[in-house]
mmCIF file of C-alpha atoms in Angstrom:
data_model
loop_
_atom_site.group_PDB
_atom_site.id
_atom_site.type_symbol
_atom_site.label_atom_id
_atom_site.label_comp_id
_atom_site.label_asym_id
_atom_site.label_seq_id
_atom_site.Cartn_x
_atom_site.Cartn_y
_atom_site.Cartn_z
ATOM 1 C CA MET A 206 -0.178 -0.184 0.068
ATOM 2 C CA PRO A 207 1.719 3.207 -1.133
ATOM 3 C CA THR A 208 2.447 5.761 2.111
ATOM 4 C CA THR A 209 -0.428 8.251 0.812
ATOM 5 C CA SER A 210 -2.842 5.223 0.519
ATOM 6 C CA ARG A 211 -2.032 4.209 4.023
ATOM 7 C CA ALA A 212 -2.252 7.858 5.383
ATOM 8 C CA ASP A 213 -6.054 8.200 4.018
ATOM 9 C CA PHE A 214 -6.490 4.637 5.497
ATOM 10 C CA GLY A 215 -5.226 5.769 8.820
ATOM 11 C CA ARG A 216 -7.291 9.369 8.790
ATOM 12 C CA TYR A 217 -10.661 7.018 7.987
ATOM 13 C CA LEU A 218 -9.911 4.909 10.550
ATOM 14 C CA ARG A 219 -9.437 7.735 13.525
ATOM 15 C CA HIS A 220 -11.972 9.333 11.866
ATOM 16 C CA GLN A 221 -14.594 6.604 11.890
ATOM 17 C CA ARG A 222 -13.241 5.716 15.904
ATOM 18 C CA ALA A 223 -13.782 9.387 16.695
ATOM 19 C CA MET A 224 -18.046 8.549 15.712
ATOM 20 C CA MET A 225 -18.063 5.808 17.712
ATOM 21 C CA ALA A 226 -19.803 5.820 21.341
ATOM 22 C CA PRO A 227 -17.774 4.726 24.185
ATOM 23 C CA PRO A 228 -19.002 1.920 26.001
ATOM 24 C CA LYS A 229 -21.195 2.123 28.628
ATOM 25 C CA GLN A 230 -20.588 1.781 32.041
ATOM 26 C CA PRO A 231 -22.486 0.743 35.045
ATOM 27 C CA THR A 232 -24.421 3.633 36.408
ATOM 28 C CA ASP A 233 -22.211 3.314 39.852
ATOM 29 C CA TRP A 234 -18.891 3.271 38.499
ATOM 30 C CA PRO A 235 -17.410 6.474 38.081
ATOM 31 C CA ALA A 236 -17.455 8.137 34.615
ATOM 32 C CA PRO A 237 -13.745 7.879 33.330
ATOM 33 C CA ARG A 238 -12.172 10.945 31.716
ATOM 34 C CA ARG A 239 -11.924 11.223 27.824
ATOM 35 C CA ARG A 240 -9.585 13.996 25.910
ATOM 36 C CA VAL A 241 -10.846 12.773 22.552
ATOM 37 C CA PRO A 242 -14.392 11.887 21.537
ATOM 38 C CA GLY A 243 -15.195 7.610 20.528
ATOM 39 C CA LEU A 244 -13.312 4.866 21.680
ATOM 40 C CA ARG A 245 -9.915 4.939 22.656
ATOM 41 C CA ARG A 246 -7.764 2.542 20.378
ATOM 42 C CA GLN A 247 -6.595 0.278 23.336
ATOM 43 C CA GLU A 248 -11.192 -0.439 23.268
ATOM 44 C CA LEU A 249 -10.829 -0.807 19.042
ATOM 45 C CA ALA A 250 -7.965 -2.991 19.122
ATOM 46 C CA GLU A 251 -9.635 -5.353 21.973
ATOM 47 C CA ALA A 252 -13.126 -5.265 19.758
ATOM 48 C CA ALA A 253 -11.190 -6.199 16.780
ATOM 49 C CA GLY A 254 -9.265 -9.032 17.946
ATOM 50 C CA ILE A 255 -5.916 -7.118 16.898
ATOM 51 C CA SER A 256 -2.858 -5.810 18.989
ATOM 52 C CA VAL A 257 -3.291 -2.335 20.162
ATOM 53 C CA GLU A 258 0.585 -1.557 18.870
ATOM 54 C CA TYR A 259 -0.398 -2.429 15.629
ATOM 55 C CA TYR A 260 -3.489 -0.774 15.569
ATOM 56 C CA THR A 261 -2.040 2.404 16.369
ATOM 57 C CA ARG A 262 0.679 1.447 13.151
ATOM 58 C CA LEU A 263 -2.329 1.479 11.178
ATOM 59 C CA GLU A 264 -3.975 4.578 11.906
ATOM 60 C CA GLN A 265 -0.159 6.122 11.999
ATOM 61 C CA GLY A 266 -0.009 4.810 8.108
ATOM 62 C CA ARG A 267 2.712 3.207 9.381
ATOM 63 C CA ALA A 268 1.428 -0.777 9.415
ATOM 64 C CA PRO A 269 1.898 -3.053 6.012
ATOM 65 C CA ARG A 270 -1.186 -3.065 4.548
ATOM 66 C CA PRO A 271 -4.141 -5.273 6.325
ATOM 67 C CA SER A 272 -5.253 -8.494 5.723
ATOM 68 C CA ARG A 273 -8.865 -8.867 4.185
ATOM 69 C CA GLU A 274 -9.801 -10.645 7.587
ATOM 70 C CA ILE A 275 -8.377 -7.419 9.745
ATOM 71 C CA LEU A 276 -10.104 -5.231 7.588
ATOM 72 C CA THR A 277 -13.399 -7.234 8.290
ATOM 73 C CA ALA A 278 -12.482 -7.436 11.619
ATOM 74 C CA LEU A 279 -12.291 -3.605 11.483
ATOM 75 C CA ALA A 280 -15.573 -3.038 9.638
ATOM 76 C CA ARG A 281 -17.096 -5.163 11.977
ATOM 77 C CA THR A 282 -16.213 -3.589 15.449
ATOM 78 C CA LEU A 283 -16.221 -0.062 13.867
ATOM 79 C CA GLY A 284 -20.076 -0.495 12.584
ATOM 80 C CA LEU A 285 -19.875 0.242 9.533
ATOM 81 C CA THR A 286 -22.520 0.497 7.017
ATOM 82 C CA ALA A 287 -21.691 -1.604 3.196
ATOM 83 C CA ALA A 288 -20.659 1.423 1.525
ATOM 84 C CA GLU A 289 -18.421 2.741 4.283
ATOM 85 C CA ARG A 290 -16.764 -1.055 4.598
ATOM 86 C CA ASP A 291 -16.319 -1.065 1.067
ATOM 87 C CA HIS A 292 -14.025 2.249 0.991
ATOM 88 C CA LEU A 293 -12.455 1.030 3.899
ATOM 89 C CA PHE A 294 -11.484 -1.639 2.109
ATOM 90 C CA ARG A 295 -10.318 0.123 -1.404
ATOM 91 C CA LEU A 296 -8.243 2.779 0.810
ATOM 92 C CA ALA A 297 -5.947 -0.860 1.772
ATOM 93 C CA GLY A 298 -6.186 -1.318 -1.720
ATOM 94 C CA GLU A 299 -8.771 -4.205 -1.529
ATOM 95 C CA LEU A 300 -11.263 -5.158 -3.236
ATOM 96 C CA PRO A 301 -14.519 -5.167 -1.331
ATOM 97 C CA PRO A 302 -16.155 -8.244 -0.405
ATOM 98 C CA GLU A 303 -18.734 -9.519 -2.249
ATOM 99 C CA PRO A 304 -22.565 -9.924 -1.353
ATOM 100 C CA LEU A 305 -23.643 -13.296 -0.250
ATOM 101 C CA ALA A 306 -26.949 -12.512 -1.828
ATOM 102 C CA PRO A 307 -28.972 -9.304 -3.562
ATOM 103 C CA ASP A 308 -30.842 -7.715 -1.675
ATOM 104 C CA SER A 309 -34.483 -8.694 -0.939
ATOM 105 C CA GLU A 310 -36.354 -5.624 -1.156
ATOM 106 C CA ILE A 311 -36.593 -2.636 -3.491
ATOM 107 C CA ARG A 312 -35.765 1.104 -2.683
ATOM 108 C CA PRO A 313 -39.173 2.691 -2.504
ATOM 109 C CA GLY A 314 -37.909 5.574 -4.356
ATOM 110 C CA LEU A 315 -37.546 3.238 -7.504
ATOM 111 C CA LEU A 316 -40.764 1.696 -6.903
ATOM 112 C CA ARG A 317 -42.392 4.965 -7.384
ATOM 113 C CA LEU A 318 -40.398 6.043 -10.231
ATOM 114 C CA LEU A 319 -41.772 2.803 -11.799
ATOM 115 C CA ARG A 320 -45.277 3.621 -10.297
ATOM 116 C CA GLY A 321 -44.456 7.120 -12.068
ATOM 117 C CA LEU A 322 -43.824 5.679 -15.562
ATOM 118 C CA ASP A 323 -46.560 3.602 -15.457
ATOM 119 C CA ASP A 324 -48.439 4.797 -18.747
ATOM 120 C CA THR A 325 -45.326 5.660 -20.428
ATOM 121 C CA VAL A 326 -42.089 3.972 -20.434
ATOM 122 C CA PRO A 327 -41.389 0.441 -19.392
ATOM 123 C CA VAL A 328 -39.307 -0.758 -16.579
ATOM 124 C CA THR A 329 -38.292 -3.692 -15.074
ATOM 125 C CA VAL A 330 -36.603 -4.341 -11.747
ATOM 126 C CA HIS A 331 -34.677 -7.715 -11.400
ATOM 127 C CA ASP A 332 -31.697 -8.927 -8.929
ATOM 128 C CA GLY A 333 -28.526 -10.290 -8.981
ATOM 129 C CA ARG A 334 -30.244 -13.789 -9.020
ATOM 130 C CA LEU A 335 -32.002 -12.671 -12.050
ATOM 131 C CA ASP A 336 -35.219 -12.584 -10.735
ATOM 132 C CA VAL A 337 -38.271 -10.037 -11.776
ATOM 133 C CA MET A 338 -38.638 -8.088 -8.591
ATOM 134 C CA ALA A 339 -41.005 -5.688 -9.995
ATOM 135 C CA ARG A 340 -42.962 -3.915 -13.540
ATOM 136 C CA ASN A 341 -44.452 -1.250 -13.760
ATOM 137 C CA ALA A 342 -48.265 -1.344 -15.601
ATOM 138 C CA ALA A 343 -46.192 -0.082 -19.351
ATOM 139 C CA ALA A 344 -43.680 -3.728 -18.813
ATOM 140 C CA ALA A 345 -46.157 -5.617 -17.881
ATOM 141 C CA GLU A 346 -48.261 -4.922 -21.192
ATOM 142 C CA LEU A 347 -45.424 -5.285 -23.259
ATOM 143 C CA LEU A 348 -43.810 -8.365 -21.932
ATOM 144 C CA GLY A 349 -47.448 -10.159 -21.221
ATOM 145 C CA PRO A 350 -48.050 -12.021 -17.661
ATOM 146 C CA LEU A 351 -45.174 -13.814 -15.926
ATOM 147 C CA SER A 352 -45.941 -18.007 -15.919
ATOM 148 C CA SER A 353 -48.590 -18.720 -12.837
ATOM 149 C CA ALA A 354 -46.904 -21.389 -11.715
ATOM 150 C CA GLY A 355 -43.006 -23.265 -11.004
ATOM 151 C CA ARG A 356 -39.892 -22.515 -8.664
ATOM 152 C CA TYR A 357 -38.515 -20.048 -12.435
ATOM 153 C CA ARG A 358 -41.137 -18.440 -13.195
ATOM 154 C CA ARG A 359 -39.767 -14.699 -12.524
ATOM 155 C CA ASN A 360 -36.605 -16.030 -13.785
ATOM 156 C CA ILE A 361 -35.273 -13.748 -16.744
ATOM 157 C CA VAL A 362 -32.872 -16.309 -17.767
ATOM 158 C CA HIS A 363 -35.792 -19.650 -17.840
ATOM 159 C CA GLN A 364 -37.417 -16.767 -19.599
ATOM 160 C CA GLY A 365 -35.309 -16.968 -22.416
ATOM 161 C CA PHE A 366 -35.858 -20.706 -23.133
ATOM 162 C CA THR A 367 -39.725 -20.269 -22.947
ATOM 163 C CA ALA A 368 -42.625 -20.127 -26.671
ATOM 164 C CA THR A 369 -43.404 -17.126 -24.863
ATOM 165 C CA ALA A 370 -39.970 -15.794 -25.844
ATOM 166 C CA ARG A 371 -40.603 -16.231 -29.572
ATOM 167 C CA HIS A 372 -43.335 -15.073 -29.383
ATOM 168 C CA ILE A 373 -42.299 -11.531 -28.280
ATOM 169 C CA LEU A 374 -38.793 -11.568 -29.598
ATOM 170 C CA GLY A 375 -39.275 -13.299 -33.017
ATOM 171 C CA ASP A 376 -36.862 -16.052 -33.718
ATOM 172 C CA GLU A 377 -33.582 -13.865 -34.516
ATOM 173 C CA GLY A 378 -34.758 -12.099 -31.233
ATOM 174 C CA ALA A 379 -35.214 -14.859 -29.392
ATOM 175 C CA HIS A 380 -31.599 -16.455 -29.913
ATOM 176 C CA GLN A 381 -29.848 -13.251 -29.306
ATOM 177 C CA TYR A 382 -31.975 -13.179 -25.607
ATOM 178 C CA ALA A 383 -31.205 -16.956 -25.039
ATOM 179 C CA ARG A 384 -27.225 -16.374 -25.614
ATOM 180 C CA TRP A 385 -27.246 -13.375 -23.510
ATOM 181 C CA ALA A 386 -29.563 -14.947 -20.818
ATOM 182 C CA THR A 387 -26.691 -18.014 -20.746
ATOM 183 C CA ALA A 388 -23.982 -15.253 -20.393
ATOM 184 C CA GLU A 389 -25.624 -13.934 -17.483
ATOM 185 C CA LEU A 390 -26.422 -17.141 -15.752
ATOM 186 C CA ARG A 391 -22.746 -17.547 -15.837
ATOM 187 C CA SER A 392 -22.096 -13.727 -14.543
ATOM 188 C CA ALA A 393 -24.337 -14.332 -11.466
ATOM 189 C CA MET A 394 -23.109 -17.797 -10.774
ATOM 190 C CA GLY A 395 -19.967 -16.364 -10.558
ATOM 191 C CA ARG A 396 -20.838 -13.476 -8.413
ATOM 192 C CA TYR A 397 -22.747 -16.327 -6.116
ATOM 193 C CA PRO A 398 -20.700 -19.550 -6.632
ATOM 194 C CA ASN A 399 -22.293 -21.294 -3.359
ATOM 195 C CA ASP A 400 -26.256 -20.332 -4.094
ATOM 196 C CA GLN A 401 -28.607 -23.317 -4.708
ATOM 197 C CA TYR A 402 -31.187 -21.288 -6.317
ATOM 198 C CA LEU A 403 -29.200 -20.783 -9.604
ATOM 199 C CA ARG A 404 -27.344 -24.024 -9.407
ATOM 200 C CA SER A 405 -30.610 -25.608 -9.720
ATOM 201 C CA LEU A 406 -31.595 -23.509 -12.904
ATOM 202 C CA PHE A 407 -28.373 -24.393 -14.058
ATOM 203 C CA THR A 408 -28.827 -27.898 -13.735
ATOM 204 C CA GLU A 409 -32.653 -28.152 -14.452
ATOM 205 C CA LEU A 410 -31.367 -25.988 -18.026
ATOM 206 C CA SER A 411 -28.545 -28.024 -19.091
ATOM 207 C CA ALA A 412 -31.253 -31.022 -18.807
ATOM 208 C CA THR A 413 -34.139 -29.765 -20.508
ATOM 209 C CA SER A 414 -32.873 -27.570 -22.861
ATOM 210 C CA ALA A 415 -30.594 -28.452 -25.689
ATOM 211 C CA THR A 416 -30.652 -24.533 -26.848
ATOM 212 C CA PHE A 417 -29.248 -23.824 -23.408
ATOM 213 C CA ARG A 418 -26.355 -26.379 -23.753
ATOM 214 C CA SER A 419 -25.460 -25.579 -26.716
ATOM 215 C CA HIS A 420 -24.899 -21.611 -25.856
ATOM 216 C CA TRP A 421 -23.396 -22.479 -22.176
ATOM 217 C CA ALA A 422 -20.745 -24.556 -24.262
ATOM 218 C CA GLN A 423 -19.166 -21.307 -25.321
ATOM 219 C CA GLY A 424 -18.324 -20.129 -22.209
ATOM 220 C CA GLU A 425 -19.536 -16.647 -22.895
ATOM 221 C CA VAL A 426 -19.855 -13.626 -19.913
ATOM 222 C CA MET A 427 -21.309 -10.697 -21.235
ATOM 223 C CA ALA A 428 -21.322 -6.641 -20.217
ATOM 224 C CA GLY A 429 -24.149 -5.597 -23.273
ATOM 225 C CA ARG A 430 -26.212 -3.351 -21.111
ATOM 226 C CA SER A 431 -27.920 -1.970 -23.586
ATOM 227 C CA ALA A 432 -29.207 -2.311 -26.614
ATOM 228 C CA VAL A 433 -31.703 -2.072 -29.888
ATOM 229 C CA LYS A 434 -34.327 -4.586 -29.014
ATOM 230 C CA HIS A 435 -38.213 -5.531 -31.199
ATOM 231 C CA LEU A 436 -40.424 -6.673 -29.276
ATOM 232 C CA ARG A 437 -44.110 -7.807 -30.537
ATOM 233 C CA HIS A 438 -46.745 -5.414 -28.385
ATOM 234 C CA PRO A 439 -49.748 -7.533 -27.967
ATOM 235 C CA THR A 440 -51.811 -4.701 -29.066
ATOM 236 C CA ARG A 441 -49.668 -2.474 -31.244
ATOM 237 C CA GLY A 442 -47.823 -4.988 -33.178
ATOM 238 C CA GLN A 443 -44.001 -4.653 -33.808
ATOM 239 C CA LEU A 444 -42.179 -1.872 -31.744
ATOM 240 C CA ALA A 445 -38.735 -1.043 -31.007
ATOM 241 C CA PHE A 446 -37.365 -0.048 -27.785
ATOM 242 C CA GLN A 447 -33.370 0.769 -26.588
ATOM 243 C CA SER A 448 -33.281 -0.882 -23.906
ATOM 244 C CA GLU A 449 -30.596 0.710 -21.479
ATOM 245 C CA MET A 450 -29.690 -1.775 -18.098
ATOM 246 C CA LEU A 451 -29.135 0.384 -14.583
ATOM 247 C CA HIS A 452 -27.129 -1.195 -11.915
ATOM 248 C CA ASP A 453 -27.876 -0.156 -8.322
ATOM 249 C CA ALA A 454 -24.563 -2.511 -7.216
ATOM 250 C CA GLU A 455 -25.473 -1.610 -3.170
ATOM 251 C CA ARG A 456 -28.523 -4.342 -3.236
ATOM 252 C CA ASP A 457 -27.617 -5.710 -6.786
ATOM 253 C CA HIS A 458 -30.648 -4.980 -8.292
ATOM 254 C CA TRP A 459 -30.561 -4.042 -12.172
ATOM 255 C CA ILE A 460 -33.269 -1.335 -13.470
ATOM 256 C CA VAL A 461 -34.070 -2.127 -17.463
ATOM 257 C CA ILE A 462 -35.419 0.609 -19.043
ATOM 258 C CA TYR A 463 -37.691 0.300 -22.222
ATOM 259 C CA ALA A 464 -37.401 3.907 -24.116
ATOM 260 C CA PRO A 465 -39.029 3.922 -27.453
ATOM 261 C CA ALA A 466 -36.230 3.333 -30.352
ATOM 262 C CA GLU A 467 -35.913 6.505 -33.289
#
C-alpha cells in the first residue's frame, strides 16, 4: 500500500473511531475522563481482536497492508455500513467483499419511479439472481403476464428458453436473448458460486434445453447493457425499444428501461 494510501487509510480509521460511542459503564461507576471523542485505540483494537500496537501503526500509516480478515474485523467493530466498509477496503488496496446474496427489497424511491412511468415507459427490476422483482404497468402490458407456476417463473434466464420469448422477440431476437441470458447466468453463478437456486436453475436448463447447452458450451460472459430490441406488443404490433440496464450495486438490483427507439 503506497504511503499516501496508508495515510488516507489511517485518517479514515481515526474518523470512524471518533464517531463511535464509548462503552457504557455501570451507573454506580465513576465516568472515566476522555480527552477525545469516541473509542480509545485500545478499546477498538481489543474489540477487533488485534493488538493495540498494530492498530496504532495502522492509524499512523506505518503498518503494512492489512489482510482482508483484519479489514473485515475492523469494519464489523466500527459498525460500518456496506458503503463505508467498501471504502475501507478500497483505501487498503483491496476489492470490497462480494455480497452473499442480492437485497430482497427494492428501494421505495425506485418503486415510486416505476409507478410514475406506468403509462409511458416500460421499466422492470430484477436482482442478481436474475429474478424479476417488479414491473410497472407498461412493462406488464408489453412483456405479458409472468408464468403462474413453477420455481423459476420470475427468472429472466428461464424465460429466455420458453415459447413466450419466441412469440415476443421473434426467432432471431429469441436466439440473441437466449445467448445473452446464458452468459448472464454464468456471471451470476460466478458472483454467487454457492447459491443453490442458481445451481438448480443451471441443472434444470442443462437437462431440458439443448439450446441452453449449446450456448453454455461457448463459455461466454457478456457485459452489454445497452441494445435495441424489437418486441411484439399485444395490441400495437412490432415495436423497437432502446433497452438500457442500470445497476444498483449496493443491492445488486438491475433496472431495465425500454425507451422507444428513434
